[in-house]
Amino acid sequence: SANPPGANAGLGGGTDQLTGKNQDLSPERSRNLEICAKWDVLDRRLSLTSALFQTEKTNARVTDANGNTVNAGSQRVRGLELGVAGKLTSQWSVFGGYSYLDAVTTNAGPASPSASGLPMVMVPKNSFTLWNSYQVLPELTLGAGITASSLVYASVAPTARKWIPGYARFDLSATYRVNKSMDVRLNIQNLTDKHYYSSAYPIYATWAPGRSATVTLNFYQ
């Protein structure tokens, strides 16, 4: 894949704006290698998946000794993903996954050689999600889930780092089937009203939404 200059303009304070200094640069190049496996168990009701992969970015944009932007950097992500989806019983459904990402800047460019080998920004090393739903009655299904992440770096330098801390968020749901063509669903997100950040950039961080509840009425044909 390729990522041309200006593709991320407007994100994180506009750090990738297209200007006269970078508009003629070559696209950044990425290559992904992956090996994966899938198992269907419990009479094919439940699927288990796993993957090992490596993603390398070359031609990355970095700053040279004169302050100019050049295509001289590289980055690498090595990771593991595990997933589960399906039914444990006829009433109990699960969906979830775990990922481990070892993301480093392998070449930070001629202006910052000491930054080579440091962690990449905006990439959590560990993340986890799990959602359960259980049909307690023919008309009523209850659900509960967790979303968790380790710390995420906003900026990384040899002498200083900025980051947002890790978090765990809990959600609930309830769905009542009124009849064959209508149901009512209640979703509660961030049940404990956890204060955490949804994204971080070198100059600011964004608060994630607090506790919220949504009621949805669905009609089917």
PDB file of N, CA, C and O in Angstrom, residues 25-94:
ATOM      1  N   LEU A  25       7.139  14.965  -2.603  1.00  0.00           N
ATOM      2  CA  LEU A  25       7.745  13.774  -2.023  1.00  0.00           C
ATOM      3  C   LEU A  25       7.071  12.510  -2.549  1.00  0.00           C
ATOM      4  O   LEU A  25       5.913  12.529  -2.968  1.00  0.00           O
ATOM      5  N   SER A  26       7.800  11.417  -2.499  1.00  0.00           N
ATOM      6  CA  SER A  26       7.239  10.126  -2.908  1.00  0.00           C
ATOM      7  C   SER A  26       6.297   9.605  -1.837  1.00  0.00           C
ATOM      8  O   SER A  26       6.426   9.942  -0.657  1.00  0.00           O
ATOM      9  N   PRO A  27       5.337   8.769  -2.182  1.00  0.00           N
ATOM     10  CA  PRO A  27       4.449   8.178  -1.175  1.00  0.00           C
ATOM     11  C   PRO A  27       5.232   7.279  -0.220  1.00  0.00           C
ATOM     12  O   PRO A  27       6.246   6.681  -0.590  1.00  0.00           O
ATOM     13  N   GLU A  28       4.754   7.196   1.014  1.00  0.00           N
ATOM     14  CA  GLU A  28       5.278   6.212   1.954  1.00  0.00           C
ATOM     15  C   GLU A  28       4.760   4.840   1.535  1.00  0.00           C
ATOM     16  O   GLU A  28       3.617   4.700   1.119  1.00  0.00           O
ATOM     17  N   ARG A  29       5.604   3.812   1.658  1.00  0.00           N
ATOM     18  CA  ARG A  29       5.252   2.472   1.212  1.00  0.00           C
ATOM     19  C   ARG A  29       5.121   1.535   2.405  1.00  0.00           C
ATOM     20  O   ARG A  29       5.924   1.588   3.338  1.00  0.00           O
ATOM     21  N   SER A  30       4.123   0.670   2.379  1.00  0.00           N
ATOM     22  CA  SER A  30       3.917  -0.314   3.451  1.00  0.00           C
ATOM     23  C   SER A  30       3.766  -1.703   2.850  1.00  0.00           C
ATOM     24  O   SER A  30       3.164  -1.885   1.792  1.00  0.00           O
ATOM     25  N   ARG A  31       4.329  -2.692   3.572  1.00  0.00           N
ATOM     26  CA  ARG A  31       4.209  -4.094   3.165  1.00  0.00           C
ATOM     27  C   ARG A  31       3.821  -4.912   4.385  1.00  0.00           C
ATOM     28  O   ARG A  31       4.399  -4.753   5.461  1.00  0.00           O
ATOM     29  N   ASN A  32       2.855  -5.781   4.219  1.00  0.00           N
ATOM     30  CA  ASN A  32       2.367  -6.598   5.330  1.00  0.00           C
ATOM     31  C   ASN A  32       2.527  -8.078   5.013  1.00  0.00           C
ATOM     32  O   ASN A  32       2.118  -8.541   3.947  1.00  0.00           O
ATOM     33  N   LEU A  33       3.125  -8.810   5.951  1.00  0.00           N
ATOM     34  CA  LEU A  33       3.256 -10.257   5.863  1.00  0.00           C
ATOM     35  C   LEU A  33       2.477 -10.869   7.017  1.00  0.00           C
ATOM     36  O   LEU A  33       2.607 -10.421   8.164  1.00  0.00           O
ATOM     37  N   GLU A  34       1.684 -11.880   6.737  1.00  0.00           N
ATOM     38  CA  GLU A  34       0.803 -12.429   7.779  1.00  0.00           C
ATOM     39  C   GLU A  34       0.612 -13.922   7.577  1.00  0.00           C
ATOM     40  O   GLU A  34       0.508 -14.411   6.450  1.00  0.00           O
ATOM     41  N   ILE A  35       0.576 -14.643   8.700  1.00  0.00           N
ATOM     42  CA  ILE A  35       0.204 -16.053   8.692  1.00  0.00           C
ATOM     43  C   ILE A  35      -0.889 -16.230   9.737  1.00  0.00           C
ATOM     44  O   ILE A  35      -0.785 -15.709  10.853  1.00  0.00           O
ATOM     45  N   CYS A  36      -1.966 -16.917   9.375  1.00  0.00           N
ATOM     46  CA  CYS A  36      -3.117 -16.989  10.269  1.00  0.00           C
ATOM     47  C   CYS A  36      -3.737 -18.380  10.230  1.00  0.00           C
ATOM     48  O   CYS A  36      -3.463 -19.180   9.335  1.00  0.00           O
ATOM     49  N   ALA A  37      -4.567 -18.634  11.215  1.00  0.00           N
ATOM     50  CA  ALA A  37      -5.238 -19.933  11.319  1.00  0.00           C
ATOM     51  C   ALA A  37      -6.614 -19.733  11.923  1.00  0.00           C
ATOM     52  O   ALA A  37      -6.856 -18.768  12.664  1.00  0.00           O
ATOM     53  N   LYS A  38      -7.528 -20.678  11.612  1.00  0.00           N
ATOM     54  CA  LYS A  38      -8.890 -20.614  12.123  1.00  0.00           C
ATOM     55  C   LYS A  38      -9.335 -22.017  12.506  1.00  0.00           C
ATOM     56  O   LYS A  38      -9.084 -22.973  11.770  1.00  0.00           O
ATOM     57  N   TRP A  39      -9.983 -22.110  13.666  1.00  0.00           N
ATOM     58  CA  TRP A  39     -10.548 -23.376  14.124  1.00  0.00           C
ATOM     59  C   TRP A  39     -12.037 -23.200  14.405  1.00  0.00           C
ATOM     60  O   TRP A  39     -12.435 -22.244  15.082  1.00  0.00           O
ATOM     61  N   ASP A  40     -12.854 -24.088  13.903  1.00  0.00           N
ATOM     62  CA  ASP A  40     -14.282 -24.124  14.218  1.00  0.00           C
ATOM     63  C   ASP A  40     -14.511 -25.265  15.199  1.00  0.00           C
ATOM     64  O   ASP A  40     -14.217 -26.432  14.895  1.00  0.00           O
ATOM     65  N   VAL A  41     -15.043 -24.929  16.380  1.00  0.00           N
ATOM     66  CA  VAL A  41     -15.232 -25.926  17.439  1.00  0.00           C
ATOM     67  C   VAL A  41     -16.694 -25.916  17.884  1.00  0.00           C
ATOM     68  O   VAL A  41     -17.506 -25.122  17.403  1.00  0.00           O
ATOM     69  N   LEU A  42     -17.012 -26.807  18.816  1.00  0.00           N
ATOM     70  CA  LEU A  42     -18.375 -26.939  19.347  1.00  0.00           C
ATOM     71  C   LEU A  42     -19.375 -27.131  18.212  1.00  0.00           C
ATOM     72  O   LEU A  42     -20.362 -26.390  18.089  1.00  0.00           O
ATOM     73  N   ASP A  43     -19.080 -28.134  17.380  1.00  0.00           N
ATOM     74  CA  ASP A  43     -19.955 -28.416  16.228  1.00  0.00           C
ATOM     75  C   ASP A  43     -20.101 -27.214  15.313  1.00  0.00           C
ATOM     76  O   ASP A  43     -21.189 -26.895  14.823  1.00  0.00           O
ATOM     77  N   ARG A  44     -18.968 -26.503  15.132  1.00  0.00           N
ATOM     78  CA  ARG A  44     -18.892 -25.337  14.229  1.00  0.00           C
ATOM     79  C   ARG A  44     -19.712 -24.153  14.714  1.00  0.00           C
ATOM     80  O   ARG A  44     -19.977 -23.222  13.943  1.00  0.00           O
ATOM     81  N   ARG A  45     -20.109 -24.152  15.985  1.00  0.00           N
ATOM     82  CA  ARG A  45     -20.839 -22.993  16.516  1.00  0.00           C
ATOM     83  C   ARG A  45     -19.892 -21.850  16.890  1.00  0.00           C
ATOM     84  O   ARG A  45     -20.299 -20.693  16.935  1.00  0.00           O
ATOM     85  N   LEU A  46     -18.623 -22.172  17.191  1.00  0.00           N
ATOM     86  CA  LEU A  46     -17.672 -21.183  17.697  1.00  0.00           C
ATOM     87  C   LEU A  46     -16.414 -21.201  16.839  1.00  0.00           C
ATOM     88  O   LEU A  46     -15.865 -22.271  16.547  1.00  0.00           O
ATOM     89  N   SER A  47     -15.953 -20.005  16.439  1.00  0.00           N
ATOM     90  CA  SER A  47     -14.742 -19.877  15.630  1.00  0.00           C
ATOM     91  C   SER A  47     -13.633 -19.234  16.450  1.00  0.00           C
ATOM     92  O   SER A  47     -13.845 -18.204  17.099  1.00  0.00           O
ATOM     93  N   LEU A  48     -12.451 -19.843  16.409  1.00  0.00           N
ATOM     94  CA  LEU A  48     -11.256 -19.310  17.057  1.00  0.00           C
ATOM     95  C   LEU A  48     -10.254 -18.947  15.970  1.00  0.00           C
ATOM     96  O   LEU A  48      -9.992 -19.745  15.064  1.00  0.00           O
ATOM     97  N   THR A  49      -9.687 -17.752  16.038  1.00  0.00           N
ATOM     98  CA  THR A  49      -8.753 -17.293  15.019  1.00  0.00           C
ATOM     99  C   THR A  49      -7.471 -16.795  15.666  1.00  0.00           C
ATOM    100  O   THR A  49      -7.454 -16.349  16.812  1.00  0.00           O
ATOM    101  N   SER A  50      -6.383 -16.864  14.914  1.00  0.00           N
ATOM    102  CA  SER A  50      -5.100 -16.342  15.377  1.00  0.00           C
ATOM    103  C   SER A  50      -4.315 -15.857  14.171  1.00  0.00           C
ATOM    104  O   SER A  50      -4.503 -16.345  13.043  1.00  0.00           O
ATOM    105  N   ALA A  51      -3.429 -14.897  14.405  1.00  0.00           N
ATOM    106  CA  ALA A  51      -2.611 -14.363  13.320  1.00  0.00           C
ATOM    107  C   ALA A  51      -1.314 -13.799  13.878  1.00  0.00           C
ATOM    108  O   ALA A  51      -1.305 -13.146  14.929  1.00  0.00           O
ATOM    109  N   LEU A  52      -0.222 -14.071  13.170  1.00  0.00           N
ATOM    110  CA  LEU A  52       1.070 -13.441  13.405  1.00  0.00           C
ATOM    111  C   LEU A  52       1.388 -12.596  12.176  1.00  0.00           C
ATOM    112  O   LEU A  52       1.206 -13.057  11.042  1.00  0.00           O
ATOM    113  N   PHE A  53       1.858 -11.368  12.383  1.00  0.00           N
ATOM    114  CA  PHE A  53       2.086 -10.515  11.224  1.00  0.00           C
ATOM    115  C   PHE A  53       3.218  -9.533  11.475  1.00  0.00           C
ATOM    116  O   PHE A  53       3.611  -9.269  12.614  1.00  0.00           O
ATOM    117  N   GLN A  54       3.713  -8.996  10.392  1.00  0.00           N
ATOM    118  CA  GLN A  54       4.705  -7.925  10.431  1.00  0.00           C
ATOM    119  C   GLN A  54       4.385  -6.919   9.340  1.00  0.00           C
ATOM    120  O   GLN A  54       4.200  -7.283   8.181  1.00  0.00           O
ATOM    121  N   THR A  55       4.300  -5.651   9.727  1.00  0.00           N
ATOM    122  CA  THR A  55       4.047  -4.560   8.795  1.00  0.00           C
ATOM    123  C   THR A  55       5.249  -3.622   8.801  1.00  0.00           C
ATOM    124  O   THR A  55       5.679  -3.170   9.864  1.00  0.00           O
ATOM    125  N   GLU A  56       5.785  -3.353   7.630  1.00  0.00           N
ATOM    126  CA  GLU A  56       6.942  -2.468   7.516  1.00  0.00           C
ATOM    127  C   GLU A  56       6.575  -1.269   6.640  1.00  0.00           C
ATOM    128  O   GLU A  56       6.010  -1.429   5.560  1.00  0.00           O
ATOM    129  N   LYS A  57       6.926  -0.078   7.136  1.00  0.00           N
ATOM    130  CA  LYS A  57       6.753   1.133   6.335  1.00  0.00           C
ATOM    131  C   LYS A  57       8.133   1.651   5.947  1.00  0.00           C
ATOM    132  O   LYS A  57       8.996   1.859   6.799  1.00  0.00           O
ATOM    133  N   THR A  58       8.333   1.851   4.675  1.00  0.00           N
ATOM    134  CA  THR A  58       9.569   2.430   4.153  1.00  0.00           C
ATOM    135  C   THR A  58       9.237   3.731   3.440  1.00  0.00           C
ATOM    136  O   THR A  58       8.074   4.060   3.204  1.00  0.00           O
ATOM    137  N   ASN A  59      10.288   4.477   3.108  1.00  0.00           N
ATOM    138  CA  ASN A  59      10.075   5.771   2.457  1.00  0.00           C
ATOM    139  C   ASN A  59       9.329   6.735   3.371  1.00  0.00           C
ATOM    140  O   ASN A  59       8.680   7.675   2.889  1.00  0.00           O
ATOM    141  N   ALA A  60       9.378   6.490   4.696  1.00  0.00           N
ATOM    142  CA  ALA A  60       8.638   7.324   5.635  1.00  0.00           C
ATOM    143  C   ALA A  60       9.201   8.742   5.649  1.00  0.00           C
ATOM    144  O   ALA A  60      10.409   8.957   5.493  1.00  0.00           O
ATOM    145  N   ARG A  61       8.333   9.710   5.864  1.00  0.00           N
ATOM    146  CA  ARG A  61       8.733  11.111   5.858  1.00  0.00           C
ATOM    147  C   ARG A  61       9.374  11.490   7.196  1.00  0.00           C
ATOM    148  O   ARG A  61       8.761  11.332   8.253  1.00  0.00           O
ATOM    149  N   VAL A  62      10.593  11.992   7.139  1.00  0.00           N
ATOM    150  CA  VAL A  62      11.336  12.437   8.310  1.00  0.00           C
ATOM    151  C   VAL A  62      12.017  13.759   7.974  1.00  0.00           C
ATOM    152  O   VAL A  62      11.993  14.217   6.820  1.00  0.00           O
ATOM    153  N   THR A  63      12.658  14.360   8.969  1.00  0.00           N
ATOM    154  CA  THR A  63      13.339  15.639   8.794  1.00  0.00           C
ATOM    155  C   THR A  63      14.841  15.425   8.703  1.00  0.00           C
ATOM    156  O   THR A  63      15.415  14.680   9.507  1.00  0.00           O
ATOM    157  N   ASP A  64      15.492  16.087   7.724  1.00  0.00           N
ATOM    158  CA  ASP A  64      16.942  15.953   7.601  1.00  0.00           C
ATOM    159  C   ASP A  64      17.642  17.019   8.434  1.00  0.00           C
ATOM    160  O   ASP A  64      17.005  17.801   9.154  1.00  0.00           O
ATOM    161  N   ALA A  65      18.953  17.061   8.357  1.00  0.00           N
ATOM    162  CA  ALA A  65      19.747  17.976   9.185  1.00  0.00           C
ATOM    163  C   ALA A  65      19.474  19.436   8.867  1.00  0.00           C
ATOM    164  O   ALA A  65      19.739  20.324   9.694  1.00  0.00           O
ATOM    165  N   ASN A  66      18.946  19.737   7.678  1.00  0.00           N
ATOM    166  CA  ASN A  66      18.647  21.115   7.291  1.00  0.00           C
ATOM    167  C   ASN A  66      17.196  21.509   7.557  1.00  0.00           C
ATOM    168  O   ASN A  66      16.770  22.600   7.173  1.00  0.00           O
ATOM    169  N   GLY A  67      16.425  20.610   8.178  1.00  0.00           N
ATOM    170  CA  GLY A  67      15.037  20.909   8.477  1.00  0.00           C
ATOM    171  C   GLY A  67      14.073  20.611   7.352  1.00  0.00           C
ATOM    172  O   GLY A  67      12.894  20.951   7.433  1.00  0.00           O
ATOM    173  N   ASN A  68      14.551  19.966   6.302  1.00  0.00           N
ATOM    174  CA  ASN A  68      13.692  19.622   5.175  1.00  0.00           C
ATOM    175  C   ASN A  68      13.063  18.245   5.391  1.00  0.00           C
ATOM    176  O   ASN A  68      13.640  17.366   6.027  1.00  0.00           O
ATOM    177  N   THR A  69      11.862  18.052   4.841  1.00  0.00           N
ATOM    178  CA  THR A  69      11.186  16.763   4.915  1.00  0.00           C
ATOM    179  C   THR A  69      11.657  15.885   3.768  1.00  0.00           C
ATOM    180  O   THR A  69      11.612  16.291   2.603  1.00  0.00           O
ATOM    181  N   VAL A  70      12.120  14.679   4.109  1.00  0.00           N
ATOM    182  CA  VAL A  70      12.655  13.772   3.096  1.00  0.00           C
ATOM    183  C   VAL A  70      12.097  12.374   3.318  1.00  0.00           C
ATOM    184  O   VAL A  70      11.627  12.033   4.404  1.00  0.00           O
ATOM    185  N   ASN A  71      12.159  11.536   2.286  1.00  0.00           N
ATOM    186  CA  ASN A  71      11.728  10.127   2.377  1.00  0.00           C
ATOM    187  C   ASN A  71      12.917   9.270   2.804  1.00  0.00           C
ATOM    188  O   ASN A  71      13.568   8.634   1.983  1.00  0.00           O
ATOM    189  N   ALA A  72      13.218   9.253   4.101  1.00  0.00           N
ATOM    190  CA  ALA A  72      14.407   8.534   4.564  1.00  0.00           C
ATOM    191  C   ALA A  72      14.156   7.694   5.807  1.00  0.00           C
ATOM    192  O   ALA A  72      15.097   7.118   6.340  1.00  0.00           O
ATOM    193  N   GLY A  73      12.926   7.594   6.285  1.00  0.00           N
ATOM    194  CA  GLY A  73      12.642   6.873   7.516  1.00  0.00           C
ATOM    195  C   GLY A  73      11.996   5.521   7.270  1.00  0.00           C
ATOM    196  O   GLY A  73      11.613   5.174   6.149  1.00  0.00           O
ATOM    197  N   SER A  74      11.866   4.750   8.363  1.00  0.00           N
ATOM    198  CA  SER A  74      11.191   3.456   8.280  1.00  0.00           C
ATOM    199  C   SER A  74      10.602   3.109   9.638  1.00  0.00           C
ATOM    200  O   SER A  74      11.099   3.552  10.684  1.00  0.00           O
ATOM    201  N   GLN A  75       9.532   2.314   9.624  1.00  0.00           N
ATOM    202  CA  GLN A  75       8.844   1.873  10.836  1.00  0.00           C
ATOM    203  C   GLN A  75       8.460   0.408  10.686  1.00  0.00           C
ATOM    204  O   GLN A  75       8.316  -0.086   9.566  1.00  0.00           O
ATOM    205  N   ARG A  76       8.279  -0.255  11.836  1.00  0.00           N
ATOM    206  CA  ARG A  76       7.931  -1.680  11.791  1.00  0.00           C
ATOM    207  C   ARG A  76       6.986  -2.027  12.929  1.00  0.00           C
ATOM    208  O   ARG A  76       7.169  -1.562  14.056  1.00  0.00           O
ATOM    209  N   VAL A  77       5.981  -2.828  12.627  1.00  0.00           N
ATOM    210  CA  VAL A  77       5.051  -3.345  13.632  1.00  0.00           C
ATOM    211  C   VAL A  77       5.035  -4.864  13.533  1.00  0.00           C
ATOM    212  O   VAL A  77       4.738  -5.419  12.462  1.00  0.00           O
ATOM    213  N   ARG A  78       5.348  -5.528  14.634  1.00  0.00           N
ATOM    214  CA  ARG A  78       5.211  -6.976  14.726  1.00  0.00           C
ATOM    215  C   ARG A  78       4.116  -7.279  15.727  1.00  0.00           C
ATOM    216  O   ARG A  78       4.106  -6.684  16.816  1.00  0.00           O
ATOM    217  N   GLY A  79       3.191  -8.157  15.375  1.00  0.00           N
ATOM    218  CA  GLY A  79       2.036  -8.341  16.245  1.00  0.00           C
ATOM    219  C   GLY A  79       1.442  -9.728  16.237  1.00  0.00           C
ATOM    220  O   GLY A  79       1.758 -10.585  15.406  1.00  0.00           O
ATOM    221  N   LEU A  80       0.544  -9.894  17.189  1.00  0.00           N
ATOM    222  CA  LEU A  80      -0.228 -11.120  17.376  1.00  0.00           C
ATOM    223  C   LEU A  80      -1.675 -10.737  17.590  1.00  0.00           C
ATOM    224  O   LEU A  80      -1.969  -9.792  18.341  1.00  0.00           O
ATOM    225  N   GLU A  81      -2.590 -11.440  16.949  1.00  0.00           N
ATOM    226  CA  GLU A  81      -4.021 -11.223  17.155  1.00  0.00           C
ATOM    227  C   GLU A  81      -4.700 -12.557  17.436  1.00  0.00           C
ATOM    228  O   GLU A  81      -4.438 -13.555  16.745  1.00  0.00           O
ATOM    229  N   LEU A  82      -5.578 -12.570  18.430  1.00  0.00           N
ATOM    230  CA  LEU A  82      -6.385 -13.734  18.767  1.00  0.00           C
ATOM    231  C   LEU A  82      -7.846 -13.318  18.774  1.00  0.00           C
ATOM    232  O   LEU A  82      -8.178 -12.217  19.255  1.00  0.00           O
ATOM    233  N   GLY A  83      -8.729 -14.161  18.258  1.00  0.00           N
ATOM    234  CA  GLY A  83     -10.141 -13.804  18.184  1.00  0.00           C
ATOM    235  C   GLY A  83     -11.051 -14.966  18.488  1.00  0.00           C
ATOM    236  O   GLY A  83     -10.674 -16.132  18.323  1.00  0.00           O
ATOM    237  N   VAL A  84     -12.263 -14.644  18.942  1.00  0.00           N
ATOM    238  CA  VAL A  84     -13.284 -15.650  19.201  1.00  0.00           C
ATOM    239  C   VAL A  84     -14.633 -15.075  18.783  1.00  0.00           C
ATOM    240  O   VAL A  84     -14.909 -13.891  19.007  1.00  0.00           O
ATOM    241  N   ALA A  85     -15.469 -15.877  18.155  1.00  0.00           N
ATOM    242  CA  ALA A  85     -16.791 -15.421  17.724  1.00  0.00           C
ATOM    243  C   ALA A  85     -17.705 -16.622  17.542  1.00  0.00           C
ATOM    244  O   ALA A  85     -17.300 -17.641  16.970  1.00  0.00           O
ATOM    245  N   GLY A  86     -18.929 -16.498  18.063  1.00  0.00           N
ATOM    246  CA  GLY A  86     -19.902 -17.567  17.891  1.00  0.00           C
ATOM    247  C   GLY A  86     -20.700 -17.830  19.144  1.00  0.00           C
ATOM    248  O   GLY A  86     -20.899 -16.933  19.966  1.00  0.00           O
ATOM    249  N   LYS A  87     -21.158 -19.060  19.301  1.00  0.00           N
ATOM    250  CA  LYS A  87     -22.035 -19.437  20.405  1.00  0.00           C
ATOM    251  C   LYS A  87     -21.385 -20.522  21.261  1.00  0.00           C
ATOM    252  O   LYS A  87     -20.948 -21.555  20.744  1.00  0.00           O
ATOM    253  N   LEU A  88     -21.346 -20.261  22.583  1.00  0.00           N
ATOM    254  CA  LEU A  88     -20.904 -21.295  23.517  1.00  0.00           C
ATOM    255  C   LEU A  88     -22.028 -22.291  23.793  1.00  0.00           C
ATOM    256  O   LEU A  88     -21.792 -23.481  23.978  1.00  0.00           O
ATOM    257  N   THR A  89     -23.261 -21.775  23.856  1.00  0.00           N
ATOM    258  CA  THR A  89     -24.461 -22.605  23.968  1.00  0.00           C
ATOM    259  C   THR A  89     -25.505 -22.011  23.039  1.00  0.00           C
ATOM    260  O   THR A  89     -25.275 -20.982  22.387  1.00  0.00           O
ATOM    261  N   SER A  90     -26.664 -22.607  22.982  1.00  0.00           N
ATOM    262  CA  SER A  90     -27.712 -22.075  22.111  1.00  0.00           C
ATOM    263  C   SER A  90     -28.192 -20.706  22.573  1.00  0.00           C
ATOM    264  O   SER A  90     -28.756 -19.950  21.778  1.00  0.00           O
ATOM    265  N   GLN A  91     -27.982 -20.364  23.859  1.00  0.00           N
ATOM    266  CA  GLN A  91     -28.400 -19.059  24.381  1.00  0.00           C
ATOM    267  C   GLN A  91     -27.249 -18.063  24.551  1.00  0.00           C
ATOM    268  O   GLN A  91     -27.478 -16.866  24.644  1.00  0.00           O
ATOM    269  N   TRP A  92     -26.005 -18.547  24.615  1.00  0.00           N
ATOM    270  CA  TRP A  92     -24.877 -17.694  24.995  1.00  0.00           C
ATOM    271  C   TRP A  92     -23.975 -17.454  23.789  1.00  0.00           C
ATOM    272  O   TRP A  92     -23.369 -18.376  23.254  1.00  0.00           O
ATOM    273  N   SER A  93     -23.859 -16.179  23.377  1.00  0.00           N
ATOM    274  CA  SER A  93     -23.001 -15.783  22.264  1.00  0.00           C
ATOM    275  C   SER A  93     -21.828 -14.941  22.782  1.00  0.00           C
ATOM    276  O   SER A  93     -21.979 -14.169  23.729  1.00  0.00           O
ATOM    277  N   VAL A  94     -20.671 -15.089  22.153  1.00  0.00           N
ATOM    278  CA  VAL A  94     -19.488 -14.320  22.546  1.00  0.00           C
ATOM    279  C   VAL A  94     -18.805 -13.775  21.295  1.00  0.00           C
ATOM    280  O   VAL A  94     -18.871 -14.360  20.207  1.00  0.00           O
TER     281      VAL A  94
END
